[in-house]
PDB file of C-alpha atoms in Angstrom:
ATOM      1  CA  UNK A   1     -18.345  33.250  -1.398  1.00 43.00           C
ATOM      2  CA  UNK A   2     -18.749  31.616   2.032  1.00 45.00           C
ATOM      3  CA  UNK A   3     -15.272  30.122   1.799  1.00 53.00           C
ATOM      4  CA  UNK A   4     -13.860  33.625   1.556  1.00 76.00           C
ATOM      5  CA  UNK A   5     -15.853  34.843   4.534  1.00 84.00           C
ATOM      6  CA  UNK A   6     -14.792  32.169   6.999  1.00 86.00           C
ATOM      7  CA  UNK A   7     -11.177  31.064   7.482  1.00 88.00           C
ATOM      8  CA  UNK A   8      -9.068  28.828   9.712  1.00 91.00           C
ATOM      9  CA  UNK A   9     -11.922  26.750  11.130  1.00 92.00           C
ATOM     10  CA  UNK A  10     -10.782  24.365  13.899  1.00 94.00           C
ATOM     11  CA  UNK A  11     -12.432  21.855  16.199  1.00 94.00           C
ATOM     12  CA  UNK A  12     -10.292  21.368  19.332  1.00 93.00           C
ATOM     13  CA  UNK A  13     -10.780  18.630  21.932  1.00 90.00           C
ATOM     14  CA  UNK A  14      -9.482  18.290  25.442  1.00 92.00           C
ATOM     15  CA  UNK A  15      -7.829  14.854  25.305  1.00 91.00           C
ATOM     16  CA  UNK A  16      -9.181  12.311  27.774  1.00 92.00           C
ATOM     17  CA  UNK A  17      -6.100  10.061  27.625  1.00 89.00           C
ATOM     18  CA  UNK A  18      -2.693   9.854  25.984  1.00 85.00           C
ATOM     19  CA  UNK A  19      -4.099   7.811  23.051  1.00 86.00           C
ATOM     20  CA  UNK A  20      -6.781  10.454  22.463  1.00 90.00           C
ATOM     21  CA  UNK A  21      -9.562   7.854  22.411  1.00 93.00           C
ATOM     22  CA  UNK A  22     -13.164   8.139  23.568  1.00 95.00           C
ATOM     23  CA  UNK A  23     -15.642   5.551  24.837  1.00 95.00           C
ATOM     24  CA  UNK A  24     -19.222   5.021  25.988  1.00 95.00           C
ATOM     25  CA  UNK A  25     -20.431   7.671  28.418  1.00 94.00           C
ATOM     26  CA  UNK A  26     -17.406   9.968  28.074  1.00 96.00           C
ATOM     27  CA  UNK A  27     -17.861  13.720  28.352  1.00 95.00           C
ATOM     28  CA  UNK A  28     -16.226  15.591  25.476  1.00 94.00           C
ATOM     29  CA  UNK A  29     -15.142  19.183  26.051  1.00 95.00           C
ATOM     30  CA  UNK A  30     -13.381  21.599  23.779  1.00 94.00           C
ATOM     31  CA  UNK A  31     -14.024  24.576  21.550  1.00 95.00           C
ATOM     32  CA  UNK A  32     -14.480  25.567  17.946  1.00 94.00           C
ATOM     33  CA  UNK A  33     -12.712  28.585  16.490  1.00 94.00           C
ATOM     34  CA  UNK A  34     -12.799  30.420  13.173  1.00 92.00           C
ATOM     35  CA  UNK A  35     -12.026  33.781  11.596  1.00 91.00           C
ATOM     36  CA  UNK A  36     -14.461  36.021   9.726  1.00 90.00           C
ATOM     37  CA  UNK A  37     -13.150  38.361   7.073  1.00 90.00           C
ATOM     38  CA  UNK A  38     -16.209  40.620   7.220  1.00 89.00           C
ATOM     39  CA  UNK A  39     -19.351  41.267   9.243  1.00 88.00           C
ATOM     40  CA  UNK A  40     -21.517  38.164   8.884  1.00 86.00           C
ATOM     41  CA  UNK A  41     -25.038  37.174   9.900  1.00 87.00           C
ATOM     42  CA  UNK A  42     -25.186  33.732  11.584  1.00 87.00           C
ATOM     43  CA  UNK A  43     -28.556  32.055  12.080  1.00 88.00           C
ATOM     44  CA  UNK A  44     -27.238  29.093  14.093  1.00 90.00           C
ATOM     45  CA  UNK A  45     -24.145  27.074  14.922  1.00 92.00           C
ATOM     46  CA  UNK A  46     -24.889  23.406  15.663  1.00 94.00           C
ATOM     47  CA  UNK A  47     -22.790  20.507  16.822  1.00 95.00           C
ATOM     48  CA  UNK A  48     -23.853  17.009  15.730  1.00 95.00           C
ATOM     49  CA  UNK A  49     -22.474  13.729  17.066  1.00 96.00           C
ATOM     50  CA  UNK A  50     -23.061  10.592  15.009  1.00 97.00           C
ATOM     51  CA  UNK A  51     -21.953   6.964  15.180  1.00 97.00           C
ATOM     52  CA  UNK A  52     -22.635   4.210  12.703  1.00 98.00           C
ATOM     53  CA  UNK A  53     -21.345   1.479  10.410  1.00 98.00           C
ATOM     54  CA  UNK A  54     -21.680   0.823   6.697  1.00 97.00           C
ATOM     55  CA  UNK A  55     -20.421  -1.913   4.371  1.00 98.00           C
ATOM     56  CA  UNK A  56     -20.391  -2.359   0.597  1.00 97.00           C
ATOM     57  CA  UNK A  57     -18.932  -4.845  -1.854  1.00 96.00           C
ATOM     58  CA  UNK A  58     -19.538  -6.389  -5.274  1.00 94.00           C
ATOM     59  CA  UNK A  59     -19.231  -9.902  -6.709  1.00 89.00           C
ATOM     60  CA  UNK A  60     -18.850 -11.109 -10.271  1.00 79.00           C
ATOM     61  CA  UNK A  61     -18.816  -8.588 -13.069  1.00 67.00           C
ATOM     62  CA  UNK A  62     -15.925  -7.471 -15.217  1.00 62.00           C
ATOM     63  CA  UNK A  63     -15.910  -6.149 -18.744  1.00 59.00           C
ATOM     64  CA  UNK A  64     -18.432  -6.672 -21.531  1.00 56.00           C
ATOM     65  CA  UNK A  65     -21.302  -9.082 -20.902  1.00 59.00           C
ATOM     66  CA  UNK A  66     -19.950 -10.091 -17.502  1.00 57.00           C
ATOM     67  CA  UNK A  67     -20.864  -6.674 -16.160  1.00 62.00           C
ATOM     68  CA  UNK A  68     -24.564  -7.627 -16.285  1.00 64.00           C
ATOM     69  CA  UNK A  69     -23.895 -10.369 -13.715  1.00 75.00           C
ATOM     70  CA  UNK A  70     -22.339  -8.049 -11.153  1.00 85.00           C
ATOM     71  CA  UNK A  71     -24.088  -8.097  -7.780  1.00 91.00           C
ATOM     72  CA  UNK A  72     -23.769  -5.258  -5.306  1.00 93.00           C
ATOM     73  CA  UNK A  73     -24.258  -5.632  -1.568  1.00 96.00           C
ATOM     74  CA  UNK A  74     -24.475  -2.974   1.106  1.00 96.00           C
ATOM     75  CA  UNK A  75     -25.769  -2.377   4.598  1.00 97.00           C
ATOM     76  CA  UNK A  76     -25.877   0.497   7.062  1.00 97.00           C
ATOM     77  CA  UNK A  77     -26.480   0.700  10.812  1.00 97.00           C
ATOM     78  CA  UNK A  78     -26.823   3.902  12.860  1.00 97.00           C
ATOM     79  CA  UNK A  79     -25.872   3.729  16.551  1.00 97.00           C
ATOM     80  CA  UNK A  80     -26.819   7.274  17.559  1.00 97.00           C
ATOM     81  CA  UNK A  81     -27.272  10.763  16.095  1.00 96.00           C
ATOM     82  CA  UNK A  82     -28.024  13.950  18.020  1.00 94.00           C
ATOM     83  CA  UNK A  83     -27.429  17.709  17.839  1.00 93.00           C
ATOM     84  CA  UNK A  84     -26.768  20.517  20.293  1.00 92.00           C
ATOM     85  CA  UNK A  85     -26.895  24.277  19.688  1.00 91.00           C
ATOM     86  CA  UNK A  86     -23.844  26.442  20.209  1.00 90.00           C
ATOM     87  CA  UNK A  87     -25.482  29.592  18.865  1.00 85.00           C
ATOM     88  CA  UNK A  88     -29.056  30.369  17.779  1.00 81.00           C
ATOM     89  CA  UNK A  89     -30.681  33.579  16.554  1.00 69.00           C
ATOM     90  CA  UNK A  90     -33.460  34.907  18.753  1.00 62.00           C
ATOM     91  CA  UNK A  91     -36.214  37.164  17.521  1.00 51.00           C
ATOM     92  CA  UNK A  92     -36.641  38.479  21.058  1.00 50.00           C
ATOM     93  CA  UNK A  93     -33.229  40.128  20.927  1.00 53.00           C
ATOM     94  CA  UNK A  94     -33.423  41.599  17.467  1.00 57.00           C
ATOM     95  CA  UNK A  95     -33.232  38.634  15.085  1.00 64.00           C
ATOM     96  CA  UNK A  96     -30.160  37.205  13.382  1.00 71.00           C
ATOM     97  CA  UNK A  97     -26.967  38.376  15.120  1.00 73.00           C
ATOM     98  CA  UNK A  98     -24.126  39.915  13.148  1.00 83.00           C
ATOM     99  CA  UNK A  99     -20.664  38.644  13.995  1.00 86.00           C
ATOM    100  CA  UNK A 100     -17.842  41.092  13.558  1.00 89.00           C
ATOM    101  CA  UNK A 101     -14.647  40.398  11.560  1.00 91.00           C
ATOM    102  CA  UNK A 102     -11.948  38.594  13.530  1.00 91.00           C
ATOM    103  CA  UNK A 103     -11.562  35.392  15.569  1.00 93.00           C
ATOM    104  CA  UNK A 104     -14.584  33.766  17.227  1.00 92.00           C
ATOM    105  CA  UNK A 105     -14.411  30.973  19.807  1.00 94.00           C
ATOM    106  CA  UNK A 106     -17.282  28.823  21.112  1.00 93.00           C
ATOM    107  CA  UNK A 107     -16.748  26.212  23.844  1.00 95.00           C
ATOM    108  CA  UNK A 108     -18.760  23.012  23.839  1.00 94.00           C
ATOM    109  CA  UNK A 109     -19.558  20.068  26.094  1.00 94.00           C
ATOM    110  CA  UNK A 110     -21.288  16.910  24.891  1.00 91.00           C
ATOM    111  CA  UNK A 111     -21.893  13.462  26.344  1.00 93.00           C
ATOM    112  CA  UNK A 112     -21.327  10.289  24.367  1.00 95.00           C
ATOM    113  CA  UNK A 113     -24.306   7.965  24.849  1.00 95.00           C
ATOM    114  CA  UNK A 114     -24.033   4.883  27.029  1.00 95.00           C
ATOM    115  CA  UNK A 115     -23.958   1.717  25.003  1.00 94.00           C
ATOM    116  CA  UNK A 116     -21.894  -1.211  23.803  1.00 94.00           C
ATOM    117  CA  UNK A 117     -20.914   0.403  20.514  1.00 97.00           C
ATOM    118  CA  UNK A 118     -18.081  -1.191  18.464  1.00 97.00           C
ATOM    119  CA  UNK A 119     -14.642   0.372  18.075  1.00 97.00           C
ATOM    120  CA  UNK A 120     -13.751   2.602  15.127  1.00 97.00           C
ATOM    121  CA  UNK A 121     -12.552   0.740  12.058  1.00 97.00           C
ATOM    122  CA  UNK A 122     -11.790   1.443   8.371  1.00 97.00           C
ATOM    123  CA  UNK A 123     -11.470  -1.437   5.909  1.00 96.00           C
ATOM    124  CA  UNK A 124     -11.643  -2.065   2.154  1.00 97.00           C
ATOM    125  CA  UNK A 125     -15.385  -2.852   2.225  1.00 97.00           C
ATOM    126  CA  UNK A 126     -16.715  -0.677   5.010  1.00 97.00           C
ATOM    127  CA  UNK A 127     -16.155   1.243   8.182  1.00 98.00           C
ATOM    128  CA  UNK A 128     -17.308   1.978  11.707  1.00 98.00           C
ATOM    129  CA  UNK A 129     -17.059   5.714  12.242  1.00 98.00           C
ATOM    130  CA  UNK A 130     -17.899   8.296  14.885  1.00 97.00           C
ATOM    131  CA  UNK A 131     -17.986  11.894  13.677  1.00 96.00           C
ATOM    132  CA  UNK A 132     -18.486  15.280  15.218  1.00 95.00           C
ATOM    133  CA  UNK A 133     -19.852  17.828  12.723  1.00 95.00           C
ATOM    134  CA  UNK A 134     -20.195  21.565  13.263  1.00 94.00           C
ATOM    135  CA  UNK A 135     -22.723  23.298  11.012  1.00 93.00           C
ATOM    136  CA  UNK A 136     -22.811  27.057  10.418  1.00 90.00           C
ATOM    137  CA  UNK A 137     -26.138  28.358   9.120  1.00 89.00           C
ATOM    138  CA  UNK A 138     -26.404  31.771   7.402  1.00 84.00           C
ATOM    139  CA  UNK A 139     -29.469  33.406   5.875  1.00 84.00           C
ATOM    140  CA  UNK A 140     -29.925  32.538   2.193  1.00 79.00           C
ATOM    141  CA  UNK A 141     -26.989  30.136   2.240  1.00 76.00           C
ATOM    142  CA  UNK A 142     -26.711  26.385   2.473  1.00 78.00           C
ATOM    143  CA  UNK A 143     -25.423  25.122   5.823  1.00 79.00           C
ATOM    144  CA  UNK A 144     -21.654  24.757   5.791  1.00 83.00           C
ATOM    145  CA  UNK A 145     -20.422  21.668   7.668  1.00 88.00           C
ATOM    146  CA  UNK A 146     -17.007  21.038   9.240  1.00 91.00           C
ATOM    147  CA  UNK A 147     -16.438  17.466  10.417  1.00 93.00           C
ATOM    148  CA  UNK A 148     -13.815  15.562  12.345  1.00 94.00           C
ATOM    149  CA  UNK A 149     -13.682  11.894  13.289  1.00 96.00           C
ATOM    150  CA  UNK A 150     -13.383  10.515  16.820  1.00 96.00           C
ATOM    151  CA  UNK A 151     -11.231   7.518  17.679  1.00 95.00           C
ATOM    152  CA  UNK A 152     -13.801   5.456  19.559  1.00 97.00           C
ATOM    153  CA  UNK A 153     -12.888   2.302  21.456  1.00 95.00           C
ATOM    154  CA  UNK A 154     -15.164  -0.274  23.023  1.00 95.00           C
ATOM    155  CA  UNK A 155     -13.813  -1.141  26.460  1.00 92.00           C
ATOM    156  CA  UNK A 156     -14.445  -4.788  27.194  1.00 90.00           C
ATOM    157  CA  UNK A 157     -14.735  -6.201  30.659  1.00 89.00           C
ATOM    158  CA  UNK A 158     -11.151  -7.277  31.338  1.00 88.00           C
ATOM    159  CA  UNK A 159     -12.115  -9.066  34.564  1.00 87.00           C
ATOM    160  CA  UNK A 160     -13.156 -12.142  32.609  1.00 90.00           C
ATOM    161  CA  UNK A 161     -10.858 -14.981  33.778  1.00 92.00           C
ATOM    162  CA  UNK A 162     -10.487 -16.496  30.319  1.00 93.00           C
ATOM    163  CA  UNK A 163      -8.778 -13.347  29.028  1.00 94.00           C
ATOM    164  CA  UNK A 164      -5.833 -13.815  31.362  1.00 94.00           C
ATOM    165  CA  UNK A 165      -5.628 -17.612  31.068  1.00 94.00           C
ATOM    166  CA  UNK A 166      -2.733 -19.190  29.125  1.00 95.00           C
ATOM    167  CA  UNK A 167      -3.287 -20.877  25.756  1.00 96.00           C
ATOM    168  CA  UNK A 168      -1.421 -23.850  24.316  1.00 96.00           C
ATOM    169  CA  UNK A 169      -1.613 -26.144  21.327  1.00 96.00           C
ATOM    170  CA  UNK A 170       0.331 -28.715  19.348  1.00 95.00           C
ATOM    171  CA  UNK A 171       0.517 -30.230  15.904  1.00 93.00           C
ATOM    172  CA  UNK A 172       2.593 -32.819  14.066  1.00 90.00           C
ATOM    173  CA  UNK A 173       3.222 -33.942  10.502  1.00 85.00           C
ATOM    174  CA  UNK A 174       5.281 -36.421   8.486  1.00 81.00           C
ATOM    175  CA  UNK A 175       6.962 -35.584   5.206  1.00 73.00           C
ATOM    176  CA  UNK A 176       6.256 -38.078   2.445  1.00 63.00           C
ATOM    177  CA  UNK A 177       8.026 -38.530  -0.863  1.00 58.00           C
ATOM    178  CA  UNK A 178       6.730 -41.407  -3.020  1.00 47.00           C
ATOM    179  CA  UNK A 179       6.935 -44.483  -0.758  1.00 54.00           C
ATOM    180  CA  UNK A 180       9.304 -42.957   1.774  1.00 57.00           C
ATOM    181  CA  UNK A 181       8.222 -41.133   4.916  1.00 57.00           C
ATOM    182  CA  UNK A 182      10.348 -39.024   7.225  1.00 67.00           C
ATOM    183  CA  UNK A 183      10.296 -38.993  10.974  1.00 74.00           C
ATOM    184  CA  UNK A 184       7.670 -36.719  12.543  1.00 85.00           C
ATOM    185  CA  UNK A 185       7.982 -32.958  12.880  1.00 88.00           C
ATOM    186  CA  UNK A 186       6.329 -31.746  16.068  1.00 92.00           C
ATOM    187  CA  UNK A 187       5.356 -28.246  17.187  1.00 94.00           C
ATOM    188  CA  UNK A 188       4.092 -27.394  20.657  1.00 96.00           C
ATOM    189  CA  UNK A 189       3.434 -23.736  21.465  1.00 96.00           C
ATOM    190  CA  UNK A 190       1.964 -21.660  24.289  1.00 97.00           C
ATOM    191  CA  UNK A 191       1.269 -18.030  25.135  1.00 97.00           C
ATOM    192  CA  UNK A 192       0.676 -16.554  28.556  1.00 95.00           C
ATOM    193  CA  UNK A 193      -2.829 -15.128  28.017  1.00 96.00           C
ATOM    194  CA  UNK A 194      -5.564 -14.495  25.450  1.00 96.00           C
ATOM    195  CA  UNK A 195      -6.041 -10.707  25.485  1.00 96.00           C
ATOM    196  CA  UNK A 196      -3.483  -8.048  24.528  1.00 97.00           C
ATOM    197  CA  UNK A 197      -3.353  -4.372  23.691  1.00 95.00           C
ATOM    198  CA  UNK A 198      -1.835  -3.066  20.443  1.00 95.00           C
ATOM    199  CA  UNK A 199       1.872  -2.416  20.966  1.00 95.00           C
ATOM    200  CA  UNK A 200       2.202  -5.162  23.588  1.00 96.00           C
ATOM    201  CA  UNK A 201       4.879  -7.850  23.194  1.00 96.00           C
ATOM    202  CA  UNK A 202       3.801 -11.497  23.253  1.00 97.00           C
ATOM    203  CA  UNK A 203       6.183 -14.261  24.348  1.00 96.00           C
ATOM    204  CA  UNK A 204       5.603 -17.470  22.431  1.00 97.00           C
ATOM    205  CA  UNK A 205       7.188 -20.551  24.001  1.00 96.00           C
ATOM    206  CA  UNK A 206       7.845 -23.362  21.527  1.00 95.00           C
ATOM    207  CA  UNK A 207       8.913 -26.984  21.984  1.00 94.00           C
ATOM    208  CA  UNK A 208      10.114 -28.330  18.625  1.00 92.00           C
ATOM    209  CA  UNK A 209      11.299 -31.649  17.250  1.00 90.00           C
ATOM    210  CA  UNK A 210      12.442 -32.224  13.682  1.00 88.00           C
ATOM    211  CA  UNK A 211      13.062 -35.872  12.841  1.00 85.00           C
ATOM    212  CA  UNK A 212      12.997 -35.200   9.095  1.00 83.00           C
ATOM    213  CA  UNK A 213      15.949 -34.714   6.758  1.00 82.00           C
ATOM    214  CA  UNK A 214      15.062 -31.073   6.080  1.00 85.00           C
ATOM    215  CA  UNK A 215      15.471 -27.811   7.966  1.00 90.00           C
ATOM    216  CA  UNK A 216      12.297 -26.459   9.586  1.00 89.00           C
ATOM    217  CA  UNK A 217      11.850 -22.743  10.295  1.00 93.00           C
ATOM    218  CA  UNK A 218       9.482 -21.391  12.995  1.00 94.00           C
ATOM    219  CA  UNK A 219       7.477 -18.242  12.323  1.00 95.00           C
ATOM    220  CA  UNK A 220       4.838 -16.181  14.116  1.00 97.00           C
ATOM    221  CA  UNK A 221       2.237 -14.202  12.144  1.00 97.00           C
ATOM    222  CA  UNK A 222      -0.631 -11.990  13.306  1.00 98.00           C
ATOM    223  CA  UNK A 223      -3.606 -12.477  10.987  1.00 97.00           C
ATOM    224  CA  UNK A 224      -6.660 -10.265  10.863  1.00 98.00           C
ATOM    225  CA  UNK A 225      -9.965 -11.619   9.556  1.00 97.00           C
ATOM    226  CA  UNK A 226     -12.515  -9.039   8.410  1.00 98.00           C
ATOM    227  CA  UNK A 227     -16.086 -10.222   7.734  1.00 98.00           C
ATOM    228  CA  UNK A 228     -18.645  -7.898   6.144  1.00 98.00           C
ATOM    229  CA  UNK A 229     -22.357  -8.819   6.235  1.00 97.00           C
ATOM    230  CA  UNK A 230     -25.646  -7.656   4.818  1.00 96.00           C
ATOM    231  CA  UNK A 231     -28.311  -6.802   7.399  1.00 93.00           C
ATOM    232  CA  UNK A 232     -29.855 -10.269   7.424  1.00 89.00           C
ATOM    233  CA  UNK A 233     -26.393 -11.921   7.228  1.00 90.00           C
ATOM    234  CA  UNK A 234     -27.559 -13.870   4.164  1.00 90.00           C
ATOM    235  CA  UNK A 235     -24.489 -12.586   2.311  1.00 95.00           C
ATOM    236  CA  UNK A 236     -20.976 -11.854   3.407  1.00 96.00           C
ATOM    237  CA  UNK A 237     -17.476 -11.249   2.149  1.00 97.00           C
ATOM    238  CA  UNK A 238     -14.212 -12.073   3.955  1.00 97.00           C
ATOM    239  CA  UNK A 239     -10.852 -10.305   3.846  1.00 97.00           C
ATOM    240  CA  UNK A 240      -7.720 -11.908   5.361  1.00 97.00           C
ATOM    241  CA  UNK A 241      -4.783  -9.661   6.167  1.00 96.00           C
ATOM    242  CA  UNK A 242      -1.332 -10.416   7.610  1.00 97.00           C
ATOM    243  CA  UNK A 243      -0.505  -7.576  10.003  1.00 97.00           C
ATOM    244  CA  UNK A 244       3.025  -8.565  11.014  1.00 97.00           C
ATOM    245  CA  UNK A 245       5.340 -11.562  11.302  1.00 97.00           C
ATOM    246  CA  UNK A 246       8.651 -12.591  12.848  1.00 96.00           C
ATOM    247  CA  UNK A 247      10.855 -15.586  12.014  1.00 95.00           C
ATOM    248  CA  UNK A 248      12.709 -17.677  14.583  1.00 93.00           C
ATOM    249  CA  UNK A 249      15.950 -19.636  14.369  1.00 92.00           C
ATOM    250  CA  UNK A 250      15.846 -22.606  11.907  1.00 93.00           C
ATOM    251  CA  UNK A 251      15.711 -26.115  13.372  1.00 91.00           C
ATOM    252  CA  UNK A 252      18.224 -28.432  11.769  1.00 92.00           C
ATOM    253  CA  UNK A 253      17.362 -31.887  10.455  1.00 89.00           C
ATOM    254  CA  UNK A 254      17.252 -34.765  12.970  1.00 88.00           C
ATOM    255  CA  UNK A 255      17.059 -32.396  15.933  1.00 89.00           C
ATOM    256  CA  UNK A 256      14.772 -33.073  18.855  1.00 88.00           C
ATOM    257  CA  UNK A 257      13.614 -31.388  22.083  1.00 90.00           C
ATOM    258  CA  UNK A 258      14.397 -27.830  21.018  1.00 91.00           C
ATOM    259  CA  UNK A 259      13.103 -25.162  23.382  1.00 94.00           C
ATOM    260  CA  UNK A 260      12.826 -21.661  21.950  1.00 93.00           C
ATOM    261  CA  UNK A 261      11.076 -18.421  22.790  1.00 95.00           C
ATOM    262  CA  UNK A 262       9.934 -15.971  20.132  1.00 96.00           C
ATOM    263  CA  UNK A 263       9.097 -12.387  21.074  1.00 97.00           C
ATOM    264  CA  UNK A 264       6.389 -10.869  18.891  1.00 97.00           C
ATOM    265  CA  UNK A 265       5.222  -7.228  19.166  1.00 97.00           C
ATOM    266  CA  UNK A 266       1.658  -6.534  18.128  1.00 97.00           C
ATOM    267  CA  UNK A 267       1.640  -3.488  15.813  1.00 96.00           C
ATOM    268  CA  UNK A 268       0.413  -0.378  17.661  1.00 94.00           C
ATOM    269  CA  UNK A 269      -1.855   0.353  14.688  1.00 93.00           C
ATOM    270  CA  UNK A 270      -3.610  -3.032  14.890  1.00 95.00           C
ATOM    271  CA  UNK A 271      -7.406  -2.748  15.090  1.00 94.00           C
ATOM    272  CA  UNK A 272      -9.130  -4.098  18.209  1.00 94.00           C
ATOM    273  CA  UNK A 273     -11.303  -7.164  18.027  1.00 97.00           C
ATOM    274  CA  UNK A 274     -14.886  -6.324  16.978  1.00 97.00           C
ATOM    275  CA  UNK A 275     -17.666  -8.773  17.775  1.00 95.00           C
ATOM    276  CA  UNK A 276     -20.499  -6.406  18.726  1.00 96.00           C
ATOM    277  CA  UNK A 277     -21.406  -5.010  15.308  1.00 96.00           C
ATOM    278  CA  UNK A 278     -24.220  -6.664  13.321  1.00 96.00           C
ATOM    279  CA  UNK A 279     -22.626  -6.042   9.888  1.00 97.00           C
ATOM    280  CA  UNK A 280     -18.862  -6.200  10.551  1.00 98.00           C
ATOM    281  CA  UNK A 281     -16.619  -8.574  12.547  1.00 97.00           C
ATOM    282  CA  UNK A 282     -12.879  -8.263  13.180  1.00 98.00           C
ATOM    283  CA  UNK A 283     -11.032 -11.312  14.521  1.00 97.00           C
ATOM    284  CA  UNK A 284      -7.323 -11.605  15.265  1.00 97.00           C
ATOM    285  CA  UNK A 285      -5.363 -14.872  15.185  1.00 97.00           C
ATOM    286  CA  UNK A 286      -1.769 -15.489  16.208  1.00 97.00           C
ATOM    287  CA  UNK A 287      -0.392 -18.205  13.950  1.00 97.00           C
ATOM    288  CA  UNK A 288       2.687 -20.147  15.084  1.00 96.00           C
ATOM    289  CA  UNK A 289       4.054 -22.233  12.226  1.00 95.00           C
ATOM    290  CA  UNK A 290       6.933 -24.454  11.134  1.00 91.00           C
ATOM    291  CA  UNK A 291       7.744 -24.302   7.463  1.00 88.00           C
ATOM    292  CA  UNK A 292       9.706 -26.836   5.412  1.00 84.00           C
ATOM    293  CA  UNK A 293      10.606 -26.019   1.824  1.00 80.00           C
ATOM    294  CA  UNK A 294       8.184 -27.554  -0.719  1.00 70.00           C
ATOM    295  CA  UNK A 295       5.809 -28.846   1.962  1.00 75.00           C
ATOM    296  CA  UNK A 296       2.702 -27.393   3.693  1.00 82.00           C
ATOM    297  CA  UNK A 297       3.335 -25.522   6.906  1.00 86.00           C
ATOM    298  CA  UNK A 298       2.675 -27.016  10.307  1.00 91.00           C
ATOM    299  CA  UNK A 299       0.416 -24.576  12.232  1.00 94.00           C
ATOM    300  CA  UNK A 300      -0.871 -23.881  15.720  1.00 96.00           C
ATOM    301  CA  UNK A 301      -3.486 -21.129  15.853  1.00 97.00           C
ATOM    302  CA  UNK A 302      -4.287 -18.890  18.827  1.00 97.00           C
ATOM    303  CA  UNK A 303      -7.430 -16.756  18.516  1.00 97.00           C
ATOM    304  CA  UNK A 304      -6.589 -13.666  20.582  1.00 97.00           C
ATOM    305  CA  UNK A 305      -8.501 -10.599  21.712  1.00 96.00           C
ATOM    306  CA  UNK A 306      -7.070  -7.140  21.021  1.00 96.00           C
ATOM    307  CA  UNK A 307      -8.524  -4.591  23.414  1.00 94.00           C
ATOM    308  CA  UNK A 308      -7.923  -1.118  24.841  1.00 90.00           C
ATOM    309  CA  UNK A 309      -7.204  -2.074  28.446  1.00 89.00           C
ATOM    310  CA  UNK A 310      -4.181  -4.169  29.538  1.00 90.00           C
ATOM    311  CA  UNK A 311      -4.982  -7.634  30.873  1.00 91.00           C
ATOM    312  CA  UNK A 312      -2.707  -9.302  33.407  1.00 87.00           C
ATOM    313  CA  UNK A 313      -1.803 -12.922  32.877  1.00 80.00           C
ATOM    314  CA  UNK A 314      -2.967 -15.408  35.497  1.00 71.00           C
ATOM    315  CA  UNK A 315      -0.209 -16.196  38.006  1.00 64.00           C
ATOM    316  CA  UNK A 316       1.431 -19.623  37.613  1.00 57.00           C
ATOM    317  CA  UNK A 317       0.023 -22.382  39.840  1.00 55.00           C
ATOM    318  CA  UNK A 318       1.614 -22.735  43.261  1.00 48.00           C
ATOM    319  CA  UNK A 319       4.222 -25.491  43.278  1.00 40.00           C
TER     320      UNK A 319
END
């Protein structure tokens, strides 16, 4: 069996950065290694690099007759796919080479294509994936593939002024019970910029007033919106996911002009924003809310960009 002939196969990369990510135009270097338990003929060893996206979901259905009404949707997009040879048999030098038992090492160098390809992502209805596959071809055997996935990130242009500009918003509501109405509850919130990197801490500045008879509790939540499309975008499905939240100090009844700051750390595992894929979008929203028991929440929403490169906030205006 082939599995008994080859052992301990590894694909090793030379890391380009501490996060071990790759991007458009990067040069990947490394080596493959494996052990052979006996003398083996190898026709070719290839290295293939592929990037693409695929989505799939179903609607309706269930058990019994309902199953006939199930509709399935899917789409696939390929960004690039190419191969390079690490070893190839040559008739001029005696045909298929025989590799001796023991450890074999083959270095490789490959260039990622230039292009605005979206960042890697895995979700419940699809993925964006970049894989490196090594194929070993032997006479009279099917090609044996060994694959590993690359962590690809799309590096946006962080020199756009709007990414470092502060954001602010406000909202107000009045609690009603039968014919009685409370005083207004007001929420004003601001953040220092629009773009952040996963793991970065966001400072949310809140100005709060609670003229009602109930306690109001501030909260910050990072929401992720995943949208999966068919190729013509005639059909889509949406997944909402709360990535993390933090709760601030409650605001007592009949309290006004409360200034508070909430520190919120974006999870390091949060996926970057994806807006450059035709069949999959990823949006991130920072929701600042005030909740009162038995009433709808009062919200201020900040659409933010999660990216790979830190963005500095604009300096405050000169006073």
